[in-house]
One Martini backbone bead per residue (centre of mass of N, CA, C, O) as a GRO file, in nm:
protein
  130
    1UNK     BB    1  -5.308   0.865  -2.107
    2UNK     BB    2  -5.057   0.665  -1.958
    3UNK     BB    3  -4.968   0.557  -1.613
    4UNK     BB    4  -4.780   0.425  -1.473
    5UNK     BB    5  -4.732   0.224  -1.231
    6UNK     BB    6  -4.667   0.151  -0.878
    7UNK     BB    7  -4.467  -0.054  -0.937
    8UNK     BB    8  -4.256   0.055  -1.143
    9UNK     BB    9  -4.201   0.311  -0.988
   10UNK     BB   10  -4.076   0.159  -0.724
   11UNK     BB   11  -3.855   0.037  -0.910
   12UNK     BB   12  -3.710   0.257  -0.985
   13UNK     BB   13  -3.666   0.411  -0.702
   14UNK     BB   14  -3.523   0.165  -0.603
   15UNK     BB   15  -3.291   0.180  -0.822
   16UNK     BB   16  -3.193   0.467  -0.731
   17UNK     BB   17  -3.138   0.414  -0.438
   18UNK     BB   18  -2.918   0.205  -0.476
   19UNK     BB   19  -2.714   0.362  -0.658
   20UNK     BB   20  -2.657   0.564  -0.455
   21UNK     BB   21  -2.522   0.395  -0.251
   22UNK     BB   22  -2.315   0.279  -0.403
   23UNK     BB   23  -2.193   0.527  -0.475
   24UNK     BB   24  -2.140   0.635  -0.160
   25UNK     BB   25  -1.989   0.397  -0.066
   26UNK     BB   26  -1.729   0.424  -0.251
   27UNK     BB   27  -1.670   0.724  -0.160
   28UNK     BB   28  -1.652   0.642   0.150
   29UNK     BB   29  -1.433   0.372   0.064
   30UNK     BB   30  -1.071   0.457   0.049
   31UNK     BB   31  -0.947   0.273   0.250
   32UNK     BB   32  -0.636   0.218   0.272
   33UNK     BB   33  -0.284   0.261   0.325
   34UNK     BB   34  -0.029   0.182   0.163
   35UNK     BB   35   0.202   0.113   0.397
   36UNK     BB   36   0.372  -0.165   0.328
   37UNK     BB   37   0.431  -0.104   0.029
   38UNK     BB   38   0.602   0.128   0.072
   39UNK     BB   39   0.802   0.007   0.266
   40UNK     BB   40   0.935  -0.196   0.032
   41UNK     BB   41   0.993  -0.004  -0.168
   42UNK     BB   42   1.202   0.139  -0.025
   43UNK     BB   43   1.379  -0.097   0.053
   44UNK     BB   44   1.418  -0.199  -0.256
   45UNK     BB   45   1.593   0.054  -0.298
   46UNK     BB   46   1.810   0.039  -0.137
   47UNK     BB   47   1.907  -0.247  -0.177
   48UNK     BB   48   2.001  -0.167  -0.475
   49UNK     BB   49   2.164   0.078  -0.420
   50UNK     BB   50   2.374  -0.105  -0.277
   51UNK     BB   51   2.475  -0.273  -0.513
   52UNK     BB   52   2.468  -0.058  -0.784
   53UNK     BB   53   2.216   0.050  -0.962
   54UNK     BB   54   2.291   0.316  -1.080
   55UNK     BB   55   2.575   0.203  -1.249
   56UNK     BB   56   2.382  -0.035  -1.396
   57UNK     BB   57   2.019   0.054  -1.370
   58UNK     BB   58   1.935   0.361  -1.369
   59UNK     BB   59   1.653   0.363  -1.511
   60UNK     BB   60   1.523   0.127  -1.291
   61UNK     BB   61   1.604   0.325  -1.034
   62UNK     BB   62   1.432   0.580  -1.092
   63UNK     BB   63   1.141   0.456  -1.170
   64UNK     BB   64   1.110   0.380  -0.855
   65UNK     BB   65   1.137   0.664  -0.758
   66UNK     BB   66   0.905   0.793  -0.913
   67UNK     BB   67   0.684   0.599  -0.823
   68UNK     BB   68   0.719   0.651  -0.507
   69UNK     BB   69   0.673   0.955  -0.499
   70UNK     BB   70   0.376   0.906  -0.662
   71UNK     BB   71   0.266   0.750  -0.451
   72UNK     BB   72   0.275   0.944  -0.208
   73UNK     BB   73   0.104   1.134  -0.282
   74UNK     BB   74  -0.121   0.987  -0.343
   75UNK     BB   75  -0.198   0.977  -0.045
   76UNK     BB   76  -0.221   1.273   0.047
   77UNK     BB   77  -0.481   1.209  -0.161
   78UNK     BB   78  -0.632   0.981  -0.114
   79UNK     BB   79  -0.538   0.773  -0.366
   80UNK     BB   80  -0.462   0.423  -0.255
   81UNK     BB   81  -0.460   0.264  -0.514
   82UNK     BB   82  -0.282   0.386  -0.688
   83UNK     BB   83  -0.040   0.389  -0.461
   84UNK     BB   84  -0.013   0.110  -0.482
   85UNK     BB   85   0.072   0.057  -0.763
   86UNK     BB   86   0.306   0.212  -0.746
   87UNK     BB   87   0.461   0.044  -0.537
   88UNK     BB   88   0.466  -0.202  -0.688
   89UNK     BB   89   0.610  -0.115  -0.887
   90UNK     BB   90   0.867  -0.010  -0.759
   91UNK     BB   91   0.956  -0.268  -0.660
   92UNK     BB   92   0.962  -0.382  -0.959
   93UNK     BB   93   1.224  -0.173  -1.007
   94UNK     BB   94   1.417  -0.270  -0.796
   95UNK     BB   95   1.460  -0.539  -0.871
   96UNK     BB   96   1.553  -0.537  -1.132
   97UNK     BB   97   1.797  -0.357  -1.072
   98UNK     BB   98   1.916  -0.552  -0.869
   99UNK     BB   99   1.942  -0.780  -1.109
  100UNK     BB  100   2.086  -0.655  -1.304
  101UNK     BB  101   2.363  -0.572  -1.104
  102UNK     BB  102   2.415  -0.906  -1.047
  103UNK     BB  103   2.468  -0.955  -1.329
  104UNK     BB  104   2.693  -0.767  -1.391
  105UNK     BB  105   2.895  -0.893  -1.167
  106UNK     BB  106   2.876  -1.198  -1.294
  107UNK     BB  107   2.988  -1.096  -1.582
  108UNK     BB  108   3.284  -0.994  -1.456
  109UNK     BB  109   3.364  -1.225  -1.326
  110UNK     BB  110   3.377  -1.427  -1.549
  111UNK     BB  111   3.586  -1.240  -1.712
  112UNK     BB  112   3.807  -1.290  -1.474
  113UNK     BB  113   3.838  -1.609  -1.513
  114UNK     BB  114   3.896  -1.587  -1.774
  115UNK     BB  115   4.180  -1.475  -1.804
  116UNK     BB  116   4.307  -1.628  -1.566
  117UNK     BB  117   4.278  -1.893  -1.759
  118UNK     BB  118   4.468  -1.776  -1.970
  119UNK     BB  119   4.702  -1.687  -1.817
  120UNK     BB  120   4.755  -2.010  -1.725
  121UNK     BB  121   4.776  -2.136  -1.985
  122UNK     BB  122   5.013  -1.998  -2.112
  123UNK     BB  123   5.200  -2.075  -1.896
  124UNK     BB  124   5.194  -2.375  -1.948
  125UNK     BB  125   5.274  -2.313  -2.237
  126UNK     BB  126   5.585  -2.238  -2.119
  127UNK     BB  127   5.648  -2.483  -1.950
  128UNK     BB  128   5.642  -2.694  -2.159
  129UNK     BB  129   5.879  -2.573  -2.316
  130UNK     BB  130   6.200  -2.658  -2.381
   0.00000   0.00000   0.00000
């Protein structure tokens, strides 16, 4: 029977201490509370709501409050990763919501200038006529 050497055994135990801090460090460093992301995520929602986005996006701003609702738990469980991405995520979707309200409203202002636009055409060709 041959016994590993010393030197193997050391590097093993290194091995294995190594990895165990990793371990615990990871552990231990839940970094901070993506408290920034939320403060947007959340301005980002009002300020699509104020635009007319329920109206308009409501699939994209209830997504935006789902996701924000979502990220708030996650803090308060201090899984702070996902709390971010989520936050993140509902800002991106309360800007959708907020652009697409915004085209929204581009798209029927065009519409009403098509309309007065063929109204005063009418008109011209109503006095043009002897």
């Amino acid at each position: 029977m041959q016994f590993p050497s010393i030197s193997k055994v050391r590097l093993s135990a290194l091995a294995v201490i190594t990895g165990a801090f990793i371990v615990l460090a990871g552990c231990a460093s839940k970094g901070e509370a993506p408290v920034a992301q939320l403060a947007t995520a959340r301005a980002s929602i009002t300020q699509a709501e104020s635009a007319g986005a329920l109206q308009s996006a409501p699939v994209e701003i209830l997504a935006a409050r789902d996701k924000l609702g979502r990220a708030e738990a996650a803090v308060r469980e201090e899984r702070y990763a996902e709390a971010r991405r989520l936050a993140e995520e509902a800002e991106a979707d309360a800007e959708l919501a907020e652009r697409k309200t915004q085209a929204a409203k581009s798209a029927a202002a065009a519409e009403e200038l098509a309309r007065g636009n063929a109204a005063l055409e009418k008109e011209l060709e109503r006095r043009a006529r002897p």
